[in-house]
Each structure stands twice: as C-alpha cells, then as structure tokens.
Amino acid sequence: MAYRDNTKVVHIGNKVIGGGNPIMIQSMTNTPTEDVEATVAQILALEAAGCDIVRCTVPTQEAADAIKKIKERIHIPLVADIHFDYKMAIAAMENGADKIRINPGNIGSNDRIEAVVKTAKERNIPIRVGVNSGSLEKNLVEKYGGVTAEGLVESALDKVRIIEDFDYDNLVISIKSSNVMLCVDAHKKLAEKTNYPLHVGITEAGTLYGGNIKSSIGLGIILNEGIGDTIRVSLSGDPTEEIRTAKMILKTLGLRKGGIEVVSCPTCGRTKIDLIGLANQVEKMVQEFPLDIKVAVMGCAVNGPGEAKEADIGIAGGVGEGLLIKRGEIVKKVPEAELINTLREELVHWND
C-alpha cells in the first residue's frame, strides 16, 4: 500500500486529508491579508481554478482580524501562515483559521509553543509543522556536513515531538527544499519514520517556466512513490497557475480524475494552420466543462485522425478548413474559422 493510504486522518475545515483520502491542491495568496477585498478576490479566483485549500500570511494583528472577514466570503479551508509571533497564531485561530502553519523553532520558548498548542487543542485545529532547508538549524548543518535529507527529517521530527509533548497529535508535516532530489530523498526518509500526513512541494521553485519543470519532476517522483496528502506548486507568478500545474501533475499520475485533458501534436512542416494558437485556445476554452474526457488538437488532416484515436473528440487543421474527429473517425469538415466553436458546441451537448 502507498504511504498516503496509511497516514493519520486530519480534518481541515470541510476537507479531509490522510488515510487514503484524495490529495488536496493548495496555494497561497500573495495579497496583503489585511486587504480583505483583494485577498477574497484572489481566493475566489483560486477556487474557480480548482484550489482545495488556501494559505494566507498572518504577520500582524490586523491580518489576523481579517481572517474572520475573509472566511465569511470564501468556500475552502484557510490556513494561517505564522513565522515568528506566537500571538498571531493564537489570534488567527480565534478568528476562524482552519489550520495553522508554524515552525516551532521560530516561535520561541516552550511556554509560547504550549500557548499555541493549547488554543489549537481547544478548537481541534490542525497544526502544520513546516521545516525549510533554508532555515535548517546550525547544529544539524554541522552534524551532517551541510543541508541534507537526514538533517531535514531530524529537524521536522524534533519539532513534531515538541508538540506531541504537549499531548497534541493533530498534525501535518512539511519539509521543503529548492533542491529537487534532496527534497525527494527527504520525503522518502520521512515516510519511513512517521505516519502523519505530508504536505509536499518544491519550495522557491522559480518562474512559471523553471518552477513548473522543477515542481513536476520533484512532485512527480514523490507522489509516484505513494507519498503526499496535500501539494503545492510554488511559482513566482499568478497563484492560479500553481493550481493548473498541480491538477495536471495529479491527472498525469492517475491520482485525480475529472476535467478535460488536452493533447496536441508538436507541429511539423505539414502544418498549415496556427496550431500553437489553436491548441492554447482549446486548452483555455475547455476549462469551463466538468467533463472527464480527452480532447485532441492536431495540425494536419493526414495523420490527425489516426493520432487522435485515443482521444474522445478532436479537431485537425487543413488548408482553410478543418476536421471534427470522434474516436479517430472523421465526423465532418468545417471552415477553419469555425473549428473552435464547432468543438465547443460538441462539448456543450456531450452528455445529451
């Protein structure tokens, strides 16, 4: 069985993770949390893109107070991200945060950690214990001769034990690094030593281009090992792009169904239409349809029908005209300018 099938079940607002439940997609707002209107607008956009859980930074009392107002207008669980001030963790929970993310090593004395755990326990709010390779303790760096997978795992489990010592185990663990293979190794090692659910991601992955590649490789390997209960693709860009990539990773690995998958050919000298533009239009257009099917976009009428056999429906370009194809069979020819609308009409009436 996969590691994730045996992890502890944790409730985050109206979502459930662990114990073999579906892997949740998470993102983080990049608006000032104090700006309720901007933050709510971004969260609603993330919801529409398919985000399951959202995280907001809570550096100030004003941000903590905003949590309550934000929660009234969104529909997915909200995680409060806390860095150093334990009072903000307590305030966020008092204002309705569904989960908090802390690094106990940054919170301060055991008294402060105990105060946070006490509030979480009273409200049965899960705590995500987060450890980042960039903030690995000096003694562990020295012990292992640098930032290593072993060091990250030891650091995370040390933090977990601190909270367990206060008789609380409603926990999720995350260990992140921008070094892809180090991150993979750390997750494999951690999965051998604990049964808490794991939040998985490649931190500081980079831009839309580089970050997508690094995240896809790292998350792909980790998830394929059966590890990971929630995931985030960390990108320097629009957070909704994180959701699109995360969904594609999960679908490619067979870990999530639903939503239209678009396949398209790489173009060649036979291509007589703007296939790249057409494929991008189709990919954007199909997002409005909650269908679990495959759509093909092919560049020529020569190989298009054959190459689209594995797709439920597809279009192929010709010279000024195109083909509508269903399961490899040509259904009809239409003018090139009508290809997109013809495909859209088929999708509208797919289940009729």
mmCIF file of C-alpha atoms in Angstrom:
data_model
loop_
_atom_site.group_PDB
_atom_site.id
_atom_site.type_symbol
_atom_site.label_atom_id
_atom_site.label_comp_id
_atom_site.label_asym_id
_atom_site.label_seq_id
_atom_site.Cartn_x
_atom_site.Cartn_y
_atom_site.Cartn_z
ATOM 1 C CA MET A 1 0.000 0.000 0.000
ATOM 2 C CA ALA A 2 1.072 3.579 -0.588
ATOM 3 C CA TYR A 3 2.337 5.567 2.382
ATOM 4 C CA ARG A 4 -0.545 8.008 1.980
ATOM 5 C CA ASP A 5 -3.077 5.198 2.437
ATOM 6 C CA ASN A 6 -1.889 4.715 5.999
ATOM 7 C CA THR A 7 -1.444 8.297 7.170
ATOM 8 C CA LYS A 8 -3.385 9.757 10.061
ATOM 9 C CA VAL A 9 -6.700 11.328 9.044
ATOM 10 C CA VAL A 10 -6.782 15.098 9.585
ATOM 11 C CA HIS A 11 -9.771 17.414 9.145
ATOM 12 C CA ILE A 12 -9.034 20.872 7.705
ATOM 13 C CA GLY A 13 -12.265 22.833 7.707
ATOM 14 C CA ASN A 14 -14.610 20.981 5.351
ATOM 15 C CA LYS A 15 -11.787 18.936 3.802
ATOM 16 C CA VAL A 16 -10.300 15.639 4.966
ATOM 17 C CA ILE A 17 -6.756 14.524 4.222
ATOM 18 C CA GLY A 18 -4.763 11.420 5.063
ATOM 19 C CA GLY A 19 -5.882 7.826 5.297
ATOM 20 C CA GLY A 20 -6.062 7.428 1.543
ATOM 21 C CA ASN A 21 -8.380 10.399 1.006
ATOM 22 C CA PRO A 22 -7.923 12.350 -2.265
ATOM 23 C CA ILE A 23 -4.799 14.507 -2.484
ATOM 24 C CA MET A 24 -5.683 18.156 -1.927
ATOM 25 C CA ILE A 25 -4.259 21.024 -4.005
ATOM 26 C CA GLN A 26 -3.095 24.032 -2.038
ATOM 27 C CA SER A 27 -1.885 27.525 -2.911
ATOM 28 C CA MET A 28 -1.020 30.734 -1.085
ATOM 29 C CA THR A 29 -2.281 34.249 -1.604
ATOM 30 C CA ASN A 30 0.232 36.959 -2.447
ATOM 31 C CA THR A 31 -2.006 39.878 -1.492
ATOM 32 C CA PRO A 32 -1.671 41.671 1.860
ATOM 33 C CA THR A 33 -4.022 39.661 4.073
ATOM 34 C CA GLU A 34 -5.143 42.922 5.673
ATOM 35 C CA ASP A 35 -6.611 43.879 2.282
ATOM 36 C CA VAL A 36 -9.768 41.831 2.601
ATOM 37 C CA GLU A 37 -11.193 42.720 -0.813
ATOM 38 C CA ALA A 38 -8.024 41.846 -2.734
ATOM 39 C CA THR A 39 -7.463 38.658 -0.736
ATOM 40 C CA VAL A 40 -11.034 37.443 -1.151
ATOM 41 C CA ALA A 41 -10.909 38.169 -4.892
ATOM 42 C CA GLN A 42 -7.728 36.136 -5.251
ATOM 43 C CA ILE A 43 -9.074 33.232 -3.203
ATOM 44 C CA LEU A 44 -12.278 33.111 -5.265
ATOM 45 C CA ALA A 45 -10.147 33.000 -8.424
ATOM 46 C CA LEU A 46 -8.135 30.155 -6.889
ATOM 47 C CA GLU A 47 -11.341 28.319 -6.026
ATOM 48 C CA ALA A 48 -12.539 28.663 -9.612
ATOM 49 C CA ALA A 49 -9.219 27.232 -10.817
ATOM 50 C CA GLY A 50 -9.633 24.176 -8.571
ATOM 51 C CA CYS A 51 -7.801 25.068 -5.356
ATOM 52 C CA ASP A 52 -8.835 22.920 -2.366
ATOM 53 C CA ILE A 53 -7.039 24.706 0.493
ATOM 54 C CA VAL A 54 -5.582 28.229 0.654
ATOM 55 C CA ARG A 55 -2.888 29.711 2.890
ATOM 56 C CA CYS A 56 -2.584 33.366 3.906
ATOM 57 C CA THR A 57 0.250 35.033 5.748
ATOM 58 C CA VAL A 58 -0.632 36.468 9.174
ATOM 59 C CA PRO A 59 2.190 38.812 10.259
ATOM 60 C CA THR A 60 0.044 41.371 12.120
ATOM 61 C CA GLN A 61 -2.996 41.640 14.353
ATOM 62 C CA GLU A 62 -4.803 43.404 11.507
ATOM 63 C CA ALA A 63 -4.139 40.396 9.281
ATOM 64 C CA ALA A 64 -5.390 38.045 11.996
ATOM 65 C CA ASP A 65 -8.575 40.095 12.362
ATOM 66 C CA ALA A 66 -9.049 39.985 8.581
ATOM 67 C CA ILE A 67 -9.215 36.182 8.688
ATOM 68 C CA LYS A 68 -12.740 36.314 10.095
ATOM 69 C CA LYS A 69 -13.976 38.643 7.335
ATOM 70 C CA ILE A 70 -12.254 36.626 4.619
ATOM 71 C CA LYS A 71 -13.699 33.343 5.911
ATOM 72 C CA GLU A 72 -17.232 34.704 5.585
ATOM 73 C CA ARG A 73 -16.812 35.072 1.817
ATOM 74 C CA ILE A 74 -14.813 32.036 0.694
ATOM 75 C CA HIS A 75 -15.680 28.363 0.398
ATOM 76 C CA ILE A 76 -12.427 26.486 1.019
ATOM 77 C CA PRO A 77 -10.388 25.998 4.212
ATOM 78 C CA LEU A 78 -7.972 28.762 5.160
ATOM 79 C CA VAL A 79 -4.538 28.095 6.637
ATOM 80 C CA ALA A 80 -2.802 30.856 8.607
ATOM 81 C CA ASP A 81 0.922 31.100 7.918
ATOM 82 C CA ILE A 82 2.842 32.133 11.042
ATOM 83 C CA HIS A 83 6.538 32.938 11.136
ATOM 84 C CA PHE A 84 7.708 34.239 14.495
ATOM 85 C CA ASP A 85 4.925 35.741 16.613
ATOM 86 C CA TYR A 86 3.070 33.095 18.585
ATOM 87 C CA LYS A 87 0.365 35.658 19.414
ATOM 88 C CA MET A 88 -0.547 35.802 15.720
ATOM 89 C CA ALA A 89 -1.052 32.027 15.679
ATOM 90 C CA ILE A 90 -3.485 32.292 18.580
ATOM 91 C CA ALA A 91 -5.260 35.311 17.084
ATOM 92 C CA ALA A 92 -5.612 33.597 13.698
ATOM 93 C CA MET A 93 -7.236 30.563 15.302
ATOM 94 C CA GLU A 94 -9.541 32.775 17.367
ATOM 95 C CA ASN A 95 -10.625 34.438 14.112
ATOM 96 C CA GLY A 96 -11.502 31.161 12.429
ATOM 97 C CA ALA A 97 -8.371 29.826 10.712
ATOM 98 C CA ASP A 98 -8.944 26.171 9.820
ATOM 99 C CA LYS A 99 -5.293 25.255 10.267
ATOM 100 C CA ILE A 100 -2.053 26.999 11.159
ATOM 101 C CA ARG A 101 1.423 26.569 9.740
ATOM 102 C CA ILE A 102 4.308 27.128 12.141
ATOM 103 C CA ASN A 103 7.929 26.221 12.647
ATOM 104 C CA PRO A 104 8.105 25.678 16.425
ATOM 105 C CA GLY A 105 11.779 26.569 16.292
ATOM 106 C CA ASN A 106 10.849 30.106 15.239
ATOM 107 C CA ILE A 107 8.082 30.613 17.798
ATOM 108 C CA GLY A 108 10.368 30.903 20.807
ATOM 109 C CA SER A 109 10.165 29.380 24.282
ATOM 110 C CA ASN A 110 8.246 26.245 25.166
ATOM 111 C CA ASP A 111 5.732 28.407 27.033
ATOM 112 C CA ARG A 112 4.861 30.153 23.791
ATOM 113 C CA ILE A 113 4.581 26.892 21.878
ATOM 114 C CA GLU A 114 2.398 25.478 24.639
ATOM 115 C CA ALA A 115 0.082 28.503 24.425
ATOM 116 C CA VAL A 116 -0.347 27.928 20.676
ATOM 117 C CA VAL A 117 -0.961 24.206 21.134
ATOM 118 C CA LYS A 118 -3.477 24.897 23.931
ATOM 119 C CA THR A 119 -5.590 27.065 21.615
ATOM 120 C CA ALA A 120 -5.333 24.544 18.790
ATOM 121 C CA LYS A 121 -6.362 21.742 21.142
ATOM 122 C CA GLU A 122 -9.356 23.692 22.439
ATOM 123 C CA ARG A 123 -10.597 24.268 18.902
ATOM 124 C CA ASN A 124 -9.317 20.999 17.386
ATOM 125 C CA ILE A 125 -7.362 22.950 14.759
ATOM 126 C CA PRO A 126 -4.578 21.048 12.980
ATOM 127 C CA ILE A 127 -1.037 22.363 13.024
ATOM 128 C CA ARG A 128 1.244 22.036 10.037
ATOM 129 C CA VAL A 129 4.826 21.758 11.190
ATOM 130 C CA GLY A 130 6.938 23.267 8.444
ATOM 131 C CA VAL A 131 10.700 22.909 8.030
ATOM 132 C CA ASN A 132 12.610 24.536 5.187
ATOM 133 C CA SER A 133 16.139 23.711 4.062
ATOM 134 C CA GLY A 134 16.949 27.407 4.085
ATOM 135 C CA SER A 135 16.338 27.626 7.823
ATOM 136 C CA LEU A 136 17.834 24.307 8.930
ATOM 137 C CA GLU A 137 19.384 24.613 12.389
ATOM 138 C CA LYS A 138 23.114 25.251 12.559
ATOM 139 C CA ASN A 139 23.768 22.213 14.754
ATOM 140 C CA LEU A 140 22.134 19.905 12.184
ATOM 141 C CA VAL A 141 24.060 21.507 9.324
ATOM 142 C CA GLU A 142 27.261 20.850 11.267
ATOM 143 C CA LYS A 143 26.188 17.340 12.279
ATOM 144 C CA TYR A 144 25.518 16.219 8.699
ATOM 145 C CA GLY A 145 28.119 18.340 6.962
ATOM 146 C CA GLY A 146 25.661 20.600 5.179
ATOM 147 C CA VAL A 147 21.976 20.741 4.356
ATOM 148 C CA THR A 148 20.961 17.108 3.878
ATOM 149 C CA ALA A 149 17.834 14.989 3.689
ATOM 150 C CA GLU A 150 18.770 13.413 7.021
ATOM 151 C CA GLY A 151 19.046 16.831 8.621
ATOM 152 C CA LEU A 152 15.667 17.958 7.310
ATOM 153 C CA VAL A 153 13.981 14.807 8.583
ATOM 154 C CA GLU A 154 15.596 15.067 12.014
ATOM 155 C CA SER A 155 14.613 18.734 12.264
ATOM 156 C CA ALA A 156 10.991 18.014 11.334
ATOM 157 C CA LEU A 157 10.631 15.123 13.769
ATOM 158 C CA ASP A 158 12.223 17.182 16.541
ATOM 159 C CA LYS A 159 9.553 19.857 16.015
ATOM 160 C CA VAL A 160 6.814 17.244 15.933
ATOM 161 C CA ARG A 161 7.980 15.823 19.259
ATOM 162 C CA ILE A 162 7.848 19.272 20.839
ATOM 163 C CA ILE A 163 4.137 19.480 20.016
ATOM 164 C CA GLU A 164 3.487 15.833 20.895
ATOM 165 C CA ASP A 165 5.000 16.522 24.320
ATOM 166 C CA PHE A 166 2.068 18.870 24.898
ATOM 167 C CA ASP A 167 -0.258 15.934 24.177
ATOM 168 C CA TYR A 168 -1.338 17.004 20.709
ATOM 169 C CA ASP A 169 -1.075 14.993 17.513
ATOM 170 C CA ASN A 170 -3.475 16.726 15.113
ATOM 171 C CA LEU A 171 -0.535 17.427 12.847
ATOM 172 C CA VAL A 172 0.614 17.671 9.242
ATOM 173 C CA ILE A 173 4.316 17.800 8.329
ATOM 174 C CA SER A 174 6.052 19.622 5.505
ATOM 175 C CA ILE A 175 9.742 19.530 4.645
ATOM 176 C CA LYS A 176 10.746 21.603 1.666
ATOM 177 C CA SER A 177 13.834 22.406 -0.313
ATOM 178 C CA SER A 178 14.561 24.077 -3.639
ATOM 179 C CA ASN A 179 16.958 21.188 -4.340
ATOM 180 C CA VAL A 180 14.682 18.736 -6.117
ATOM 181 C CA MET A 181 16.499 15.464 -5.495
ATOM 182 C CA LEU A 182 17.336 16.387 -1.897
ATOM 183 C CA CYS A 183 13.628 17.056 -1.375
ATOM 184 C CA VAL A 184 12.718 13.699 -2.907
ATOM 185 C CA ASP A 185 15.220 11.888 -0.690
ATOM 186 C CA ALA A 186 13.982 13.678 2.425
ATOM 187 C CA HIS A 187 10.376 12.691 1.791
ATOM 188 C CA LYS A 188 11.287 9.052 1.293
ATOM 189 C CA LYS A 189 13.204 9.057 4.562
ATOM 190 C CA LEU A 190 10.466 10.889 6.449
ATOM 191 C CA ALA A 191 7.800 8.472 5.203
ATOM 192 C CA GLU A 192 9.723 5.638 6.875
ATOM 193 C CA LYS A 193 9.642 7.345 10.265
ATOM 194 C CA THR A 194 6.146 8.781 10.737
ATOM 195 C CA ASN A 195 2.501 8.294 9.788
ATOM 196 C CA TYR A 196 1.459 11.940 9.799
ATOM 197 C CA PRO A 197 0.052 13.320 6.546
ATOM 198 C CA LEU A 198 2.627 15.165 4.466
ATOM 199 C CA HIS A 199 2.246 18.444 2.606
ATOM 200 C CA VAL A 200 4.566 18.224 -0.389
ATOM 201 C CA GLY A 201 6.175 20.867 -2.553
ATOM 202 C CA ILE A 202 9.426 22.087 -4.044
ATOM 203 C CA THR A 203 9.952 25.446 -2.355
ATOM 204 C CA GLU A 204 11.207 28.507 -4.221
ATOM 205 C CA ALA A 205 10.858 26.510 -7.422
ATOM 206 C CA GLY A 206 11.129 29.614 -9.578
ATOM 207 C CA THR A 207 9.324 31.164 -12.522
ATOM 208 C CA LEU A 208 6.416 29.772 -14.488
ATOM 209 C CA TYR A 209 8.853 28.025 -16.827
ATOM 210 C CA GLY A 210 11.570 26.757 -14.495
ATOM 211 C CA GLY A 211 9.299 26.299 -11.497
ATOM 212 C CA ASN A 212 6.854 24.146 -13.411
ATOM 213 C CA ILE A 213 9.631 21.850 -14.591
ATOM 214 C CA LYS A 214 11.247 21.501 -11.156
ATOM 215 C CA SER A 215 7.899 21.020 -9.422
ATOM 216 C CA SER A 216 6.697 18.482 -11.968
ATOM 217 C CA ILE A 217 9.838 16.396 -11.608
ATOM 218 C CA GLY A 218 10.014 16.610 -7.817
ATOM 219 C CA LEU A 219 6.321 16.196 -7.095
ATOM 220 C CA GLY A 220 6.026 13.548 -9.788
ATOM 221 C CA ILE A 221 8.670 11.359 -8.179
ATOM 222 C CA ILE A 222 7.406 11.885 -4.618
ATOM 223 C CA LEU A 223 3.738 11.311 -5.466
ATOM 224 C CA ASN A 224 4.586 8.267 -7.570
ATOM 225 C CA GLU A 225 6.286 6.799 -4.500
ATOM 226 C CA GLY A 226 2.894 6.938 -2.783
ATOM 227 C CA ILE A 227 3.881 9.927 -0.631
ATOM 228 C CA GLY A 228 1.933 13.167 -0.236
ATOM 229 C CA ASP A 229 -1.508 14.128 1.081
ATOM 230 C CA THR A 230 -1.582 17.786 0.036
ATOM 231 C CA ILE A 231 0.572 19.504 -2.581
ATOM 232 C CA ARG A 232 1.586 22.982 -3.643
ATOM 233 C CA VAL A 233 3.382 24.040 -6.789
ATOM 234 C CA SER A 234 5.378 27.123 -5.717
ATOM 235 C CA LEU A 235 5.730 29.582 -8.588
ATOM 236 C CA SER A 236 6.830 33.189 -8.938
ATOM 237 C CA GLY A 237 3.672 34.222 -10.722
ATOM 238 C CA ASP A 238 -0.104 34.178 -10.658
ATOM 239 C CA PRO A 239 -1.169 31.660 -7.978
ATOM 240 C CA THR A 240 -3.866 30.262 -10.263
ATOM 241 C CA GLU A 241 -1.070 28.907 -12.462
ATOM 242 C CA GLU A 242 0.020 26.799 -9.475
ATOM 243 C CA ILE A 243 -3.399 25.140 -9.477
ATOM 244 C CA ARG A 244 -3.344 24.399 -13.197
ATOM 245 C CA THR A 245 0.046 22.720 -12.891
ATOM 246 C CA ALA A 246 -0.888 20.778 -9.754
ATOM 247 C CA LYS A 247 -4.032 19.424 -11.404
ATOM 248 C CA MET A 248 -2.065 18.335 -14.449
ATOM 249 C CA ILE A 249 0.548 16.586 -12.292
ATOM 250 C CA LEU A 250 -2.121 14.667 -10.387
ATOM 251 C CA LYS A 251 -4.039 13.743 -13.541
ATOM 252 C CA THR A 252 -0.881 12.628 -15.339
ATOM 253 C CA LEU A 253 -0.042 10.317 -12.438
ATOM 254 C CA GLY A 254 -3.593 8.955 -12.361
ATOM 255 C CA LEU A 255 -4.206 10.433 -8.921
ATOM 256 C CA ARG A 256 -7.088 12.702 -9.888
ATOM 257 C CA LYS A 257 -9.907 12.349 -12.383
ATOM 258 C CA GLY A 258 -12.210 14.921 -13.913
ATOM 259 C CA GLY A 259 -11.604 17.841 -16.173
ATOM 260 C CA ILE A 260 -10.767 17.719 -19.846
ATOM 261 C CA GLU A 261 -7.281 16.629 -20.860
ATOM 262 C CA VAL A 262 -5.989 18.334 -23.996
ATOM 263 C CA VAL A 263 -3.399 16.598 -26.175
ATOM 264 C CA SER A 264 -1.856 18.281 -29.213
ATOM 265 C CA CYS A 265 0.804 17.459 -31.778
ATOM 266 C CA PRO A 266 4.161 19.282 -31.830
ATOM 267 C CA THR A 267 3.600 20.674 -35.365
ATOM 268 C CA CYS A 268 5.692 19.911 -38.450
ATOM 269 C CA GLY A 269 6.210 21.163 -41.978
ATOM 270 C CA ARG A 270 2.776 19.830 -42.983
ATOM 271 C CA THR A 271 1.004 22.157 -40.568
ATOM 272 C CA LYS A 272 -0.990 24.794 -42.458
ATOM 273 C CA ILE A 273 -2.799 26.425 -39.530
ATOM 274 C CA ASP A 274 -1.771 28.253 -36.378
ATOM 275 C CA LEU A 275 -1.732 25.049 -34.347
ATOM 276 C CA ILE A 276 0.023 26.584 -31.346
ATOM 277 C CA GLY A 277 -2.561 29.346 -31.081
ATOM 278 C CA LEU A 278 -5.390 26.875 -31.683
ATOM 279 C CA ALA A 279 -4.171 24.467 -29.006
ATOM 280 C CA ASN A 280 -3.864 27.294 -26.471
ATOM 281 C CA GLN A 281 -7.380 28.494 -27.284
ATOM 282 C CA VAL A 282 -8.763 24.995 -26.838
ATOM 283 C CA GLU A 283 -6.922 24.479 -23.553
ATOM 284 C CA LYS A 284 -8.422 27.686 -22.190
ATOM 285 C CA MET A 285 -11.895 27.053 -23.582
ATOM 286 C CA VAL A 286 -12.306 23.533 -22.152
ATOM 287 C CA GLN A 287 -11.715 24.649 -18.574
ATOM 288 C CA GLU A 288 -15.404 25.575 -18.258
ATOM 289 C CA PHE A 289 -16.530 21.977 -18.880
ATOM 290 C CA PRO A 290 -16.567 19.451 -15.985
ATOM 291 C CA LEU A 291 -16.072 16.502 -18.336
ATOM 292 C CA ASP A 292 -13.672 13.626 -17.808
ATOM 293 C CA ILE A 293 -12.632 13.229 -21.458
ATOM 294 C CA LYS A 294 -9.620 13.688 -23.740
ATOM 295 C CA VAL A 295 -9.596 16.309 -26.497
ATOM 296 C CA ALA A 296 -7.029 16.222 -29.318
ATOM 297 C CA VAL A 297 -5.812 19.184 -31.348
ATOM 298 C CA MET A 298 -3.943 18.049 -34.451
ATOM 299 C CA GLY A 299 -2.108 20.054 -37.066
ATOM 300 C CA CYS A 300 -2.932 18.275 -40.299
ATOM 301 C CA ALA A 301 -5.554 16.120 -41.936
ATOM 302 C CA VAL A 302 -3.003 13.469 -42.961
ATOM 303 C CA ASN A 303 -2.088 11.980 -39.584
ATOM 304 C CA GLY A 304 -4.624 13.809 -37.437
ATOM 305 C CA PRO A 305 -7.412 11.219 -37.386
ATOM 306 C CA GLY A 306 -5.043 8.355 -36.645
ATOM 307 C CA GLU A 307 -3.124 10.216 -33.971
ATOM 308 C CA ALA A 308 -6.387 11.300 -32.312
ATOM 309 C CA LYS A 309 -7.714 7.737 -31.961
ATOM 310 C CA GLU A 310 -7.066 7.662 -28.223
ATOM 311 C CA ALA A 311 -8.972 10.914 -27.722
ATOM 312 C CA ASP A 312 -12.738 11.091 -27.256
ATOM 313 C CA ILE A 313 -13.006 14.043 -29.610
ATOM 314 C CA GLY A 314 -10.613 16.208 -31.568
ATOM 315 C CA ILE A 315 -10.015 18.702 -34.319
ATOM 316 C CA ALA A 316 -7.409 18.680 -37.067
ATOM 317 C CA GLY A 317 -6.365 21.541 -39.302
ATOM 318 C CA GLY A 318 -6.147 21.589 -43.076
ATOM 319 C CA VAL A 319 -5.840 24.355 -45.683
ATOM 320 C CA GLY A 320 -8.576 26.833 -44.801
ATOM 321 C CA GLU A 321 -10.665 24.094 -43.258
ATOM 322 C CA GLY A 322 -10.509 21.515 -40.524
ATOM 323 C CA LEU A 323 -11.878 18.183 -39.393
ATOM 324 C CA LEU A 324 -14.020 17.251 -36.419
ATOM 325 C CA ILE A 325 -12.948 13.794 -35.235
ATOM 326 C CA LYS A 326 -14.566 11.425 -32.748
ATOM 327 C CA ARG A 327 -12.522 8.468 -31.529
ATOM 328 C CA GLY A 328 -10.403 8.519 -34.664
ATOM 329 C CA GLU A 329 -13.313 8.782 -37.100
ATOM 330 C CA ILE A 330 -13.878 11.918 -39.188
ATOM 331 C CA VAL A 331 -17.318 13.330 -38.406
ATOM 332 C CA LYS A 332 -17.342 16.408 -40.644
ATOM 333 C CA LYS A 333 -15.361 19.158 -42.307
ATOM 334 C CA VAL A 334 -15.786 22.771 -41.227
ATOM 335 C CA PRO A 335 -14.145 26.070 -42.212
ATOM 336 C CA GLU A 336 -11.002 26.751 -40.200
ATOM 337 C CA ALA A 337 -12.588 29.788 -38.548
ATOM 338 C CA GLU A 338 -15.375 27.592 -37.152
ATOM 339 C CA LEU A 339 -13.197 24.862 -35.618
ATOM 340 C CA ILE A 340 -13.229 26.218 -32.059
ATOM 341 C CA ASN A 341 -16.965 26.910 -31.991
ATOM 342 C CA THR A 342 -17.715 23.535 -33.555
ATOM 343 C CA LEU A 343 -15.695 21.798 -30.848
ATOM 344 C CA ARG A 344 -17.310 23.904 -28.138
ATOM 345 C CA GLU A 345 -20.820 23.012 -29.331
ATOM 346 C CA GLU A 346 -19.922 19.328 -29.191
ATOM 347 C CA LEU A 347 -18.743 19.727 -25.598
ATOM 348 C CA VAL A 348 -21.855 21.678 -24.595
ATOM 349 C CA HIS A 349 -24.022 18.787 -25.746
ATOM 350 C CA TRP A 350 -21.615 15.982 -24.807
ATOM 351 C CA ASN A 351 -23.957 14.269 -22.346
ATOM 352 C CA ASP A 352 -27.198 14.912 -24.261
#
